[in-house]
GROMACS .gro file of C-alpha atoms in nm:
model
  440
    1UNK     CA    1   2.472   3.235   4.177
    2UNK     CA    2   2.351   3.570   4.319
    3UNK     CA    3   2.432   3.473   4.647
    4UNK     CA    4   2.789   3.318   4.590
    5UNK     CA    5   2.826   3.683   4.425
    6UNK     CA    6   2.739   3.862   4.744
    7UNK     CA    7   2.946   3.673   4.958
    8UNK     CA    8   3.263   3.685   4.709
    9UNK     CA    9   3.174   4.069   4.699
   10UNK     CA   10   3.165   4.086   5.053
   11UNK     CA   11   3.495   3.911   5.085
   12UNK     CA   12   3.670   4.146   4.843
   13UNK     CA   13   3.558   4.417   5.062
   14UNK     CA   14   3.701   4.347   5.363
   15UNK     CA   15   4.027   4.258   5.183
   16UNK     CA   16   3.994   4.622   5.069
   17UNK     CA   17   3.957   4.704   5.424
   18UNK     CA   18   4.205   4.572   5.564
   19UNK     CA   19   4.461   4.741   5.274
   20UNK     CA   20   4.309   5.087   5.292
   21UNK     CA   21   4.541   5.400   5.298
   22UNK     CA   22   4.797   5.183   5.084
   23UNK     CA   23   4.803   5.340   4.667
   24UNK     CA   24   4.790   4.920   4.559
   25UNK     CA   25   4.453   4.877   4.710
   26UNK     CA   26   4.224   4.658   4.468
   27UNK     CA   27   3.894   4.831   4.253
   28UNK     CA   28   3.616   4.612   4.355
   29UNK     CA   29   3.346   4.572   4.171
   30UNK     CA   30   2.977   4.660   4.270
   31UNK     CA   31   2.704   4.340   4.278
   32UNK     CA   32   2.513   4.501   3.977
   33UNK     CA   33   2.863   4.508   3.780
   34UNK     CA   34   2.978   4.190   3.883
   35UNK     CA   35   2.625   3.988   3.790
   36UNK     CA   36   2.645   4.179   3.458
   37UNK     CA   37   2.989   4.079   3.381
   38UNK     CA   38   2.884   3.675   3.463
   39UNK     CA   39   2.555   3.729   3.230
   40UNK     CA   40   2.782   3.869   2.969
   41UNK     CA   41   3.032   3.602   2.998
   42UNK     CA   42   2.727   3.293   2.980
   43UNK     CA   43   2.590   3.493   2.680
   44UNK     CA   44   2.927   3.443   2.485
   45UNK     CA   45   2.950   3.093   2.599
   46UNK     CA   46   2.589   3.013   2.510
   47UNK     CA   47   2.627   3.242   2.193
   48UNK     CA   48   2.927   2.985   2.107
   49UNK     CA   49   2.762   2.666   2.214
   50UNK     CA   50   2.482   2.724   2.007
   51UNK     CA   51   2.739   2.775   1.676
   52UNK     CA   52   2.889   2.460   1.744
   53UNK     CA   53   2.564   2.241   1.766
   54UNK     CA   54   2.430   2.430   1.424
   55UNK     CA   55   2.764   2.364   1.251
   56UNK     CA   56   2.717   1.969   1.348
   57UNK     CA   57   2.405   2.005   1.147
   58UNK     CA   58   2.662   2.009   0.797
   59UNK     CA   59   2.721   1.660   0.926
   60UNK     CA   60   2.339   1.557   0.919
   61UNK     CA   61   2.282   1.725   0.605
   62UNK     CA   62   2.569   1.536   0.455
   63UNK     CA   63   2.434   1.203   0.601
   64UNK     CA   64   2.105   1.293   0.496
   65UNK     CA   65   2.162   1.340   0.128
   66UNK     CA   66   2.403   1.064   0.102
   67UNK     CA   67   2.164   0.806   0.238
   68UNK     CA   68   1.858   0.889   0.028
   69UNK     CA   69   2.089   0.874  -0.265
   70UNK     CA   70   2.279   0.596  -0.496
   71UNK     CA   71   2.628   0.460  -0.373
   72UNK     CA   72   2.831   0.583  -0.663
   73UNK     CA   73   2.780   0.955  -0.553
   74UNK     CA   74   2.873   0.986  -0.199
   75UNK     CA   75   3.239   1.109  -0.243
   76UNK     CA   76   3.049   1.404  -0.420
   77UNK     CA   77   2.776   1.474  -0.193
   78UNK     CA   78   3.047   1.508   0.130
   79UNK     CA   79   3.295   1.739  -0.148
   80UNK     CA   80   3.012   1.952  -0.175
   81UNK     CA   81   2.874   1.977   0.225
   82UNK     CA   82   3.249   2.057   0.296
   83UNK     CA   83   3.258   2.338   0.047
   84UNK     CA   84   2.955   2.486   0.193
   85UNK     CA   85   3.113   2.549   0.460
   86UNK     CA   86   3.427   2.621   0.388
   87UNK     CA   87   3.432   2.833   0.091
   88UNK     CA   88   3.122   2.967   0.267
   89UNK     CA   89   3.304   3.123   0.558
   90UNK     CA   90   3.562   3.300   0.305
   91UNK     CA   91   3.279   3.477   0.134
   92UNK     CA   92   3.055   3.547   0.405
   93UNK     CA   93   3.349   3.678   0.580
   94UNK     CA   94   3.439   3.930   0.333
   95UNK     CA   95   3.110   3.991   0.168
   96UNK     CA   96   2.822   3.828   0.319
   97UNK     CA   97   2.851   3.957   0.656
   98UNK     CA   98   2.883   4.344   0.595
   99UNK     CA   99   2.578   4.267   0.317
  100UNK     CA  100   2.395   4.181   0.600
  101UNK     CA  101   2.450   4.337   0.959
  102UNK     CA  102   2.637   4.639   0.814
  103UNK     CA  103   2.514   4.966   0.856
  104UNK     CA  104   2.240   5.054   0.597
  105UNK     CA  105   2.044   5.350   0.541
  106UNK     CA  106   1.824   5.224   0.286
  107UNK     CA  107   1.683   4.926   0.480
  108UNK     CA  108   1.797   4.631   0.160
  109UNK     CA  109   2.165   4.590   0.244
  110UNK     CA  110   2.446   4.680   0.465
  111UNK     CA  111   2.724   4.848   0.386
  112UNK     CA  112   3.058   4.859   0.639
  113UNK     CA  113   3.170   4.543   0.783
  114UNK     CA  114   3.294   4.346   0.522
  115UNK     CA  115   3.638   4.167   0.607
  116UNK     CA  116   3.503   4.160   1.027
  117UNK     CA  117   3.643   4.565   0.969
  118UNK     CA  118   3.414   4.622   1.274
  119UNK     CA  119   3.638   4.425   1.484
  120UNK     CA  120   3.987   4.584   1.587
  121UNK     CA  121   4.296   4.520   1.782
  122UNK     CA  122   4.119   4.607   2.172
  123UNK     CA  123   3.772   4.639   2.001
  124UNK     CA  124   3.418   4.445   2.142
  125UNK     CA  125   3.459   4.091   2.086
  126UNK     CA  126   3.159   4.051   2.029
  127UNK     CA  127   3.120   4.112   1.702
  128UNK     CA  128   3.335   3.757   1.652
  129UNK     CA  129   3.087   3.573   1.876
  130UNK     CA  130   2.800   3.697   1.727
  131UNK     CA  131   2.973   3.660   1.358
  132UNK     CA  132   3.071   3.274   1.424
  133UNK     CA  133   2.697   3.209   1.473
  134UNK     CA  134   2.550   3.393   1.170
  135UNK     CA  135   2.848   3.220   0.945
  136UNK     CA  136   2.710   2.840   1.059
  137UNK     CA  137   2.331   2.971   0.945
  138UNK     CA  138   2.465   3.105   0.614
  139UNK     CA  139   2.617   2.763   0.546
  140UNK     CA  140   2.306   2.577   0.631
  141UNK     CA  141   2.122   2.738   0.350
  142UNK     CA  142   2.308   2.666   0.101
  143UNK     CA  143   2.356   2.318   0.217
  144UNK     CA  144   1.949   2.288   0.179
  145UNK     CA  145   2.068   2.349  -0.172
  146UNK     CA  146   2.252   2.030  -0.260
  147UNK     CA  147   2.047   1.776  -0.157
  148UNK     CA  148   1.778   1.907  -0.429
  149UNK     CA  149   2.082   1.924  -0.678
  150UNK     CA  150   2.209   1.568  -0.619
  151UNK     CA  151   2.355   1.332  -0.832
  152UNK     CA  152   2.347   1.537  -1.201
  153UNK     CA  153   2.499   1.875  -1.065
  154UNK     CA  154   2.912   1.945  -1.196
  155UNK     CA  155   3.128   2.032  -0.920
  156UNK     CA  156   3.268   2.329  -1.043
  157UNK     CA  157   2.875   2.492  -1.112
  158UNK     CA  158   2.800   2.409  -0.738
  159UNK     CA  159   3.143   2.546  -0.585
  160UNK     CA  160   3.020   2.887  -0.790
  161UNK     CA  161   2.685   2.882  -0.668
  162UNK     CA  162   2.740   2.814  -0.270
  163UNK     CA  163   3.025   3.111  -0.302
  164UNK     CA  164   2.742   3.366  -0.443
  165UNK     CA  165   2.410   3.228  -0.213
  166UNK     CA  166   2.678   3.266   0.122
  167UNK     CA  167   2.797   3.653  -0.055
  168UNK     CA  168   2.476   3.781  -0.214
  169UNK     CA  169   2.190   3.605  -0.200
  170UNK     CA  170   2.116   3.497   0.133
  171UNK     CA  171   2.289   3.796   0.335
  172UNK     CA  172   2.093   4.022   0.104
  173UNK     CA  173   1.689   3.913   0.230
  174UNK     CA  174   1.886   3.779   0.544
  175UNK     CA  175   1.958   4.186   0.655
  176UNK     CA  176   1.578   4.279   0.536
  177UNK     CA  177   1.479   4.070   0.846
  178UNK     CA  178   1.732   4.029   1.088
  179UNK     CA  179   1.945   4.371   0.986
  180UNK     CA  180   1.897   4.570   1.354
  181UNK     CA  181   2.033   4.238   1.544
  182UNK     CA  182   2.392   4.405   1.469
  183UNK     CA  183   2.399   4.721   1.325
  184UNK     CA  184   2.170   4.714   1.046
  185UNK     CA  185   1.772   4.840   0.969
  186UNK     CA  186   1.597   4.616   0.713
  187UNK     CA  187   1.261   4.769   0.572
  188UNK     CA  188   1.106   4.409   0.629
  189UNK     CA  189   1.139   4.381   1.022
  190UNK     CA  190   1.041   4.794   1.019
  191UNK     CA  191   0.702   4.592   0.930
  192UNK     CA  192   0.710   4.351   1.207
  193UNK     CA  193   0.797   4.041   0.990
  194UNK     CA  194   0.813   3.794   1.249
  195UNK     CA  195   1.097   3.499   1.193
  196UNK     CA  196   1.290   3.436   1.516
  197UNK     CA  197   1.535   3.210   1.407
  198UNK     CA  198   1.481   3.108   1.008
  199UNK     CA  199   1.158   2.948   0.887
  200UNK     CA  200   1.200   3.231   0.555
  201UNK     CA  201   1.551   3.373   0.618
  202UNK     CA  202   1.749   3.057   0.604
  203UNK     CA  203   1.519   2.768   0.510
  204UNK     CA  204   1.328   2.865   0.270
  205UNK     CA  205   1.605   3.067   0.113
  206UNK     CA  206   1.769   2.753   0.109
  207UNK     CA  207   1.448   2.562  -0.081
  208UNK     CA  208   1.360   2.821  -0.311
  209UNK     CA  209   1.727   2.768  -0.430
  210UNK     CA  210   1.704   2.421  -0.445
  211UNK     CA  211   1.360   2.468  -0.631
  212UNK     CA  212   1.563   2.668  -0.911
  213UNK     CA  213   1.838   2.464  -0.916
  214UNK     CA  214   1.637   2.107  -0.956
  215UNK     CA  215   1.469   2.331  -1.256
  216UNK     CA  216   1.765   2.443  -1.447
  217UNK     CA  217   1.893   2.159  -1.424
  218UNK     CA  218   1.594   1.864  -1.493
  219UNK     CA  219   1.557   1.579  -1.348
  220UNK     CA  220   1.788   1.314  -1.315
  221UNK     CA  221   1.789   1.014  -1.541
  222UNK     CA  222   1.524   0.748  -1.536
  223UNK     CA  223   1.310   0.928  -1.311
  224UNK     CA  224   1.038   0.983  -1.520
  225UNK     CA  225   0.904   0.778  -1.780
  226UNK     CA  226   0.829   0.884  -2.120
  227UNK     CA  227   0.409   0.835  -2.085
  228UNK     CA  228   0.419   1.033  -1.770
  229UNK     CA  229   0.502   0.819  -1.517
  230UNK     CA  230   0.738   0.783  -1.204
  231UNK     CA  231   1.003   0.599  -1.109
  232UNK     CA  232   1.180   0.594  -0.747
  233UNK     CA  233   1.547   0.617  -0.736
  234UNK     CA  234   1.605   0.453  -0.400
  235UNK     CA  235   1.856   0.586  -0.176
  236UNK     CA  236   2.142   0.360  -0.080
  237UNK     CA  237   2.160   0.390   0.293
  238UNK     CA  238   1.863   0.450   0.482
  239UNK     CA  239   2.022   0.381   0.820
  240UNK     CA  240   2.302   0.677   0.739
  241UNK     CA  241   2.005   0.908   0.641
  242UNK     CA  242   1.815   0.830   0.979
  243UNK     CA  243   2.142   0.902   1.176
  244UNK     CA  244   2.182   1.253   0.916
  245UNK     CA  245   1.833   1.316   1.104
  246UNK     CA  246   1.854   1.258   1.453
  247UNK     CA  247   2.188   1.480   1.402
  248UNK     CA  248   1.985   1.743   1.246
  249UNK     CA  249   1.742   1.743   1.516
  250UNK     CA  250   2.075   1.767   1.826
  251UNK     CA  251   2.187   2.050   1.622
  252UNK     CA  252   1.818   2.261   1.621
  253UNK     CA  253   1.889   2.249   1.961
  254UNK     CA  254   2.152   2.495   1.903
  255UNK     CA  255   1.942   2.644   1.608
  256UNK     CA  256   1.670   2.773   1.777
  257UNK     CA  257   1.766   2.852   2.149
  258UNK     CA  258   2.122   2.978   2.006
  259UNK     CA  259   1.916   3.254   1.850
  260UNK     CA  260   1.805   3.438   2.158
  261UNK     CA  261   2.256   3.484   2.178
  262UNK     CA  262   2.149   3.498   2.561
  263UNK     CA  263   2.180   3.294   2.833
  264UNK     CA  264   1.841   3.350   3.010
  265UNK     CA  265   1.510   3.146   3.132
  266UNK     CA  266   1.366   3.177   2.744
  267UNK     CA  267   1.527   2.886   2.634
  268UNK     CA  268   1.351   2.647   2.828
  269UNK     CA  269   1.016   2.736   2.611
  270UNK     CA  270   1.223   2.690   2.276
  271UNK     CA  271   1.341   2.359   2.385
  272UNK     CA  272   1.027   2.254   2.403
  273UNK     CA  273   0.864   2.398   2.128
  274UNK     CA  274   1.132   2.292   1.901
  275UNK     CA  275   1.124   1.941   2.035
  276UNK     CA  276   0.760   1.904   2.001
  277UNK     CA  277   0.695   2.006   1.645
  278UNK     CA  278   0.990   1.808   1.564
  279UNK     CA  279   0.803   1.464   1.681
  280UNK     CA  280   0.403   1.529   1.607
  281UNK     CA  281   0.597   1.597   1.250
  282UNK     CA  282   0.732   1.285   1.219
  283UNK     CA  283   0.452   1.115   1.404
  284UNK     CA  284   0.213   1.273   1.148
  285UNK     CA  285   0.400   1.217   0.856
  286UNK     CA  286   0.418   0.892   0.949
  287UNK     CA  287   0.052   0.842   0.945
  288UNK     CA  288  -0.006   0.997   0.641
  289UNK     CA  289   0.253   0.764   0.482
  290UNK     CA  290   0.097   0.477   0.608
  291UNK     CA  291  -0.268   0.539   0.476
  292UNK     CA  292  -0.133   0.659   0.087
  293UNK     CA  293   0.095   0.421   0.056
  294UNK     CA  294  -0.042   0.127   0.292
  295UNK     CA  295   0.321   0.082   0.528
  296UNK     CA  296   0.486   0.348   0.763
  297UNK     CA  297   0.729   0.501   0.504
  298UNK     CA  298   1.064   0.572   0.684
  299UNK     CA  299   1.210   0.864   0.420
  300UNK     CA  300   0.864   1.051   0.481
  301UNK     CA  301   0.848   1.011   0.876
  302UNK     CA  302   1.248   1.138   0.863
  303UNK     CA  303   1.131   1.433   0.655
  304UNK     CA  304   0.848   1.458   0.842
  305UNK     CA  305   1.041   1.527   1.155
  306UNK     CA  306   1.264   1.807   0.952
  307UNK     CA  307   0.924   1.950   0.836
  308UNK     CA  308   0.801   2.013   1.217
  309UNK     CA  309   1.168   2.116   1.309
  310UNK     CA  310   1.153   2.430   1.006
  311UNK     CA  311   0.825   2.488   1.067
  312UNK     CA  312   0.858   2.543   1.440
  313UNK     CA  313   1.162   2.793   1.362
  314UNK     CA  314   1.037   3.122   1.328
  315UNK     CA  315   0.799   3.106   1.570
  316UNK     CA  316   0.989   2.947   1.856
  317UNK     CA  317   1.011   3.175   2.085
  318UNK     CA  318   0.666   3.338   2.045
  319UNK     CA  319   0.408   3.032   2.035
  320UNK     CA  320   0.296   2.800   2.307
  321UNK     CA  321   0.389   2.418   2.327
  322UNK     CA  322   0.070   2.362   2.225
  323UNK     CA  323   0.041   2.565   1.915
  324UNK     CA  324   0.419   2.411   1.807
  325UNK     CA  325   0.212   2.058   1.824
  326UNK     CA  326   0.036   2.174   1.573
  327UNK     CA  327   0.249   2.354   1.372
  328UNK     CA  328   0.454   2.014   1.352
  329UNK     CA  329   0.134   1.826   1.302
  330UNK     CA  330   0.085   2.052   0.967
  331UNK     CA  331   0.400   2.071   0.837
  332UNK     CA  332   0.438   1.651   0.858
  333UNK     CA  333   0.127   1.636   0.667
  334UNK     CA  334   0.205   1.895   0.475
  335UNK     CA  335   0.540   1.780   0.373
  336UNK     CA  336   0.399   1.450   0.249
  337UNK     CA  337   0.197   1.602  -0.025
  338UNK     CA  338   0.438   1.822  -0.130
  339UNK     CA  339   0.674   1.618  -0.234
  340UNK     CA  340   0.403   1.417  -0.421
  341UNK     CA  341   0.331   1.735  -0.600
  342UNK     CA  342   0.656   1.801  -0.718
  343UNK     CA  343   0.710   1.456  -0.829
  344UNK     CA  344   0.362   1.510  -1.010
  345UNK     CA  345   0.508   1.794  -1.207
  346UNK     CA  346   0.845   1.677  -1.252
  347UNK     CA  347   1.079   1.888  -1.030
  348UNK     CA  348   1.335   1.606  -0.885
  349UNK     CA  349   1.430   1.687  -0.564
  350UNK     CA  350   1.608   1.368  -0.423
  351UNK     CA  351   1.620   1.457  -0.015
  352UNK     CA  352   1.283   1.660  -0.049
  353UNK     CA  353   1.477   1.950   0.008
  354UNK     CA  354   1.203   2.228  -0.136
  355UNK     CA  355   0.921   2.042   0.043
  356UNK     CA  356   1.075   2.019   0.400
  357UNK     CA  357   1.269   2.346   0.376
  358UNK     CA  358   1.113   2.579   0.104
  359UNK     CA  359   0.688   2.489   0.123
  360UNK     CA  360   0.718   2.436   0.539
  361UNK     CA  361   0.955   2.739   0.624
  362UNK     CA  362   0.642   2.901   0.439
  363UNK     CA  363   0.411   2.785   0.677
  364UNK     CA  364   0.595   2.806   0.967
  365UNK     CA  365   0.644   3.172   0.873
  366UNK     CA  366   0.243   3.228   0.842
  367UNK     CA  367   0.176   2.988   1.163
  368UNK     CA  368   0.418   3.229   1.335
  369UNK     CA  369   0.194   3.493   1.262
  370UNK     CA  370  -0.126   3.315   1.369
  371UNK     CA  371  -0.029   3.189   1.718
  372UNK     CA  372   0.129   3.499   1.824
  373UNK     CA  373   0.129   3.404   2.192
  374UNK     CA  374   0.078   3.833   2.202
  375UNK     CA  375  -0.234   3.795   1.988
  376UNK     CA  376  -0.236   3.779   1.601
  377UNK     CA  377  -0.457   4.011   1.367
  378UNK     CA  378  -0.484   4.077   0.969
  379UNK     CA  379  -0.199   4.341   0.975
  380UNK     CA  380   0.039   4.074   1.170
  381UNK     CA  381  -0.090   3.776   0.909
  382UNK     CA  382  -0.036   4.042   0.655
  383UNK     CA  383   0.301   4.142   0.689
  384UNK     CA  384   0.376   3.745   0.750
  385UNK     CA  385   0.251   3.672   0.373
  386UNK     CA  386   0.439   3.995   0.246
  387UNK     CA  387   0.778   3.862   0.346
  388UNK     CA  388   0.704   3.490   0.269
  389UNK     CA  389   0.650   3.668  -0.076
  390UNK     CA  390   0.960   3.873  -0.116
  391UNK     CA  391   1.163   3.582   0.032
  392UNK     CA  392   1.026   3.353  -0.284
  393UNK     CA  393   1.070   3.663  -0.530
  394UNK     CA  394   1.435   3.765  -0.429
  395UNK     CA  395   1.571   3.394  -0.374
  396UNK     CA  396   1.403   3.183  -0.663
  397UNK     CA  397   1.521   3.473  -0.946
  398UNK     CA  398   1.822   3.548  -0.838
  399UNK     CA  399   1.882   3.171  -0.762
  400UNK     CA  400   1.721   3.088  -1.139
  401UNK     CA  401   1.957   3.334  -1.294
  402UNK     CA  402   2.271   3.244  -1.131
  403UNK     CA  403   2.207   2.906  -1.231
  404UNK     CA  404   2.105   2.966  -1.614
  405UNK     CA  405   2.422   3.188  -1.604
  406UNK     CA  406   2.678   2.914  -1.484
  407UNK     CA  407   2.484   2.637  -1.719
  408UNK     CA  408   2.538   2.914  -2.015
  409UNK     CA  409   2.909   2.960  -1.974
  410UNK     CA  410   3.117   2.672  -1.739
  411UNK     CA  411   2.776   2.403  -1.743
  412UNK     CA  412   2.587   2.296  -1.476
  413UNK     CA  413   2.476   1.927  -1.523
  414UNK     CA  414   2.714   1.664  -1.602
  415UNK     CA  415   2.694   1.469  -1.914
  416UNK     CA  416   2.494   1.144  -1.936
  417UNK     CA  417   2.778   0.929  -1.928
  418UNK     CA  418   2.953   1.044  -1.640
  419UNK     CA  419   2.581   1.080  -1.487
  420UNK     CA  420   2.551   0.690  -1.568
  421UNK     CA  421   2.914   0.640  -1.435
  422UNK     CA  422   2.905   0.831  -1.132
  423UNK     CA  423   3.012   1.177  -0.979
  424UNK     CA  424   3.229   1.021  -0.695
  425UNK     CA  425   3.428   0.845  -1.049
  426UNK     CA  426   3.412   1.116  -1.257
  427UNK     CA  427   3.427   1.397  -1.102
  428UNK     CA  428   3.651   1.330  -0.806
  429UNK     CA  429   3.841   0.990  -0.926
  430UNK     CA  430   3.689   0.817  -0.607
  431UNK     CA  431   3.451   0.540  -0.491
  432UNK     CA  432   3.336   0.556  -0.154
  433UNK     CA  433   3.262   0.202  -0.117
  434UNK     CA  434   3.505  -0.057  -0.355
  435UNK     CA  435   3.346  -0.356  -0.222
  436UNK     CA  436   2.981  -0.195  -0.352
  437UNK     CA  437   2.823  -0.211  -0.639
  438UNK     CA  438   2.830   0.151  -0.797
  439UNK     CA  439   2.461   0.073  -0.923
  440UNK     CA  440   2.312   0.074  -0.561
   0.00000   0.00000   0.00000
């Protein structure tokens, strides 16, 4: 590319030549101008690219939830991955946004921006490049959120609670850590928190949501037995939920790479690291599965391959591929016996959504710390823990609040009936499969 440069530089020259004395003659630009004007061009394209593999993720979500739960609620899990998005753009646009990237002086929150006011008629487009690729992160957290809230949640709670997690909750810790990549200064990255593209700021956001929400609401019916016990509530489409995943893992592509919003050499390491935790994850998982429960257990090896993708986010860009192996190895084991110890207490999280996002964005956030590929010490570990800490403080009160507030006043869980019945019946007059039995 430098080269073609040169000689198209060269050419324009001795155009200029040959037209010199005349007032028309044609500004040409200098090598060092015209190589920064191609670099800034394959940033916005990359920048773009990026958004557009993270919002395919809304797909695997969706595909995700739906398959590792019953028939008769599918219309309702896609209502509520659509309004994620959607109704999450409106309010991240006008709230969200400035909350998080505006200008703040007191390092918690932003405050200009809201409404894109940074960006005017003839001002830096940039602003809309780098806004298109936040907007697809906010949505992803609260997407995280449904999956834990499945099949008992009303529509009309959830469609309140994705509009204030995309305006308040997640923009709020979101500009704490990420604030100075646009024009804010968040006290927690003064510290040298250390989360490249997510592990705390949009995972587990997004599972210590889903950890209040499964709370508030209980769990669903049948799922626990009266003298303790547990009953599985099988999902209806495995298949659909294994597609939901290898989506999900096209789209971290995007995900982590996308959040170096350059088009550089650096992206060849995140590949791989994000790759490679992604499959000792599964791989691990997988194993674990086999020896508790004596056969390879597909919904754990899918999570298990979500687990190493999460965990592998913050510190993408700043481990080796060796140390994402075993970040990925940790966070498949880890994700195994986390959702056994929910189940244990009670919390009913369908997908696994608090395990995979909320426990292994919490390790992936303290792994980040310890294989530093610039060395790691206390204070580093330290100021890991410290925002793995707020992040759980912030998210799963605000989070519990919002939803005791909204189950006070318009309700939050359907009743038992329509529960029984269906959400894609009762709630949307639907059924996504006539043919089916609505009890699968």
């Amino acid at each position: 590319m430098k080269y073609i440069l040169m000689i198209l530089t060269s050419l324009a020259c001795t155009i200029t030549a040959a037209w010199a004395g005349t007032d028309d003659a044609p500004t040409v630009l200098s090598n060092a101008d015209a190589i920064k004007m191609v670099q800034t061009h394959a940033n916005y394209v990359w920048t773009l690219v990026a958004a557009v593999l993270v919002f395919f993720m809304q797909a695997g979500f969706a595909m995700v939830e739906a398959g590792f739960t019953r028939a008769k609620n599918a219309i309702n899990i896609m209502m509520k991955n659509l309004m994620d998005f959607s109704m999450g753009s409106l309010f991240y646009w006008a709230i969200g946004f400035g909350l998080m990237f505006g200008v703040s002086k007191t390092g918690f929150f932003g405050t200009t921006g809201f409404f894109l006011s940074d960006f005017e008629v003839g001002g830096d487009p940039w602003v809309l490049a780098f806004w298109m690729f936040q907007v697809v992160f906010a949505a992803t957290a609260a997407t995280i959120v449904s999956g834990a809230m499945a099949e008992r949640t009303k529509f009309t709670g959830y469609l309140v609670y994705s509009a204030v997690l995309s305006a308040l909750i997640y923009p709020i810790f979101g500009s704490w850590a990420w604030g100075s990549l646009f024009n804010g200064s968040g006290w927690l990255e003064g510290l040298g928190f250390i989360d490249f593209a997510g592990s705390t700021v949009v995972h587990s956001v997004g599972g210590w949501a889903a950890l209040a929400g499964a709370i508030v609401l209980g769990p669903r019916l049948g799922k626990f037995t009266k003298d303790g016990g547990i009953k599985p509530i099988l999902g209806h489409n495995i298949p659909l939920a294994a597609l939901g995943v290898f989506i999900l893992w096209v789209g971290w592509f995007g995900f982590n790479p996308g959040s170096t919003t350059t088009a550089d050499t650096s992206i060849a390491m995140i590949f791989v690291n994000t790759n490679m935790a992604a499959a000792t994850g599964c791989v691990m998982a997988m194993i674990v599965s086999w020896i508790k429960f004596g056969k390879p257990e597909v919904g754990m090896s899918l999570n298990g391959a979500l687990a190493g993708l999460v965990g592998i986010t913050a510190g993408c860009a700043n481990v080796t591929p060796g140390s994402a192996i075993i970040i990925g190895a940790v966070a498949g084991i880890l994700v195994v016996f986390s959702v056994m110890f929910f189940d244990k207490i009670r919390v009913d999280d369908p997908v696994g959504a608090v395990s995979v996002h909320g426990v292994c964005g919490a390790w992936g956030t303290l792994a980040a710390g310890i294989f530093n590929i610039g060395g790691t010490s206390i204070k580093i570990i330290s100021v890991q823990c410290i925002g793995m800490a707020s992040c759980f403080a912030w998210t799963f009160c605000t989070a519990f609040i919002l939803f005791k507030v909204i189950d006070s006043t318009m309700g939050l869980r359907v009743s038992p009936e329509e529960e029984i019945e269906g959400l894609d019946s009762t709630e949307h007059g639907g059924n996504a499969y006539p043919d089916f039995s609505a009890n699968h």
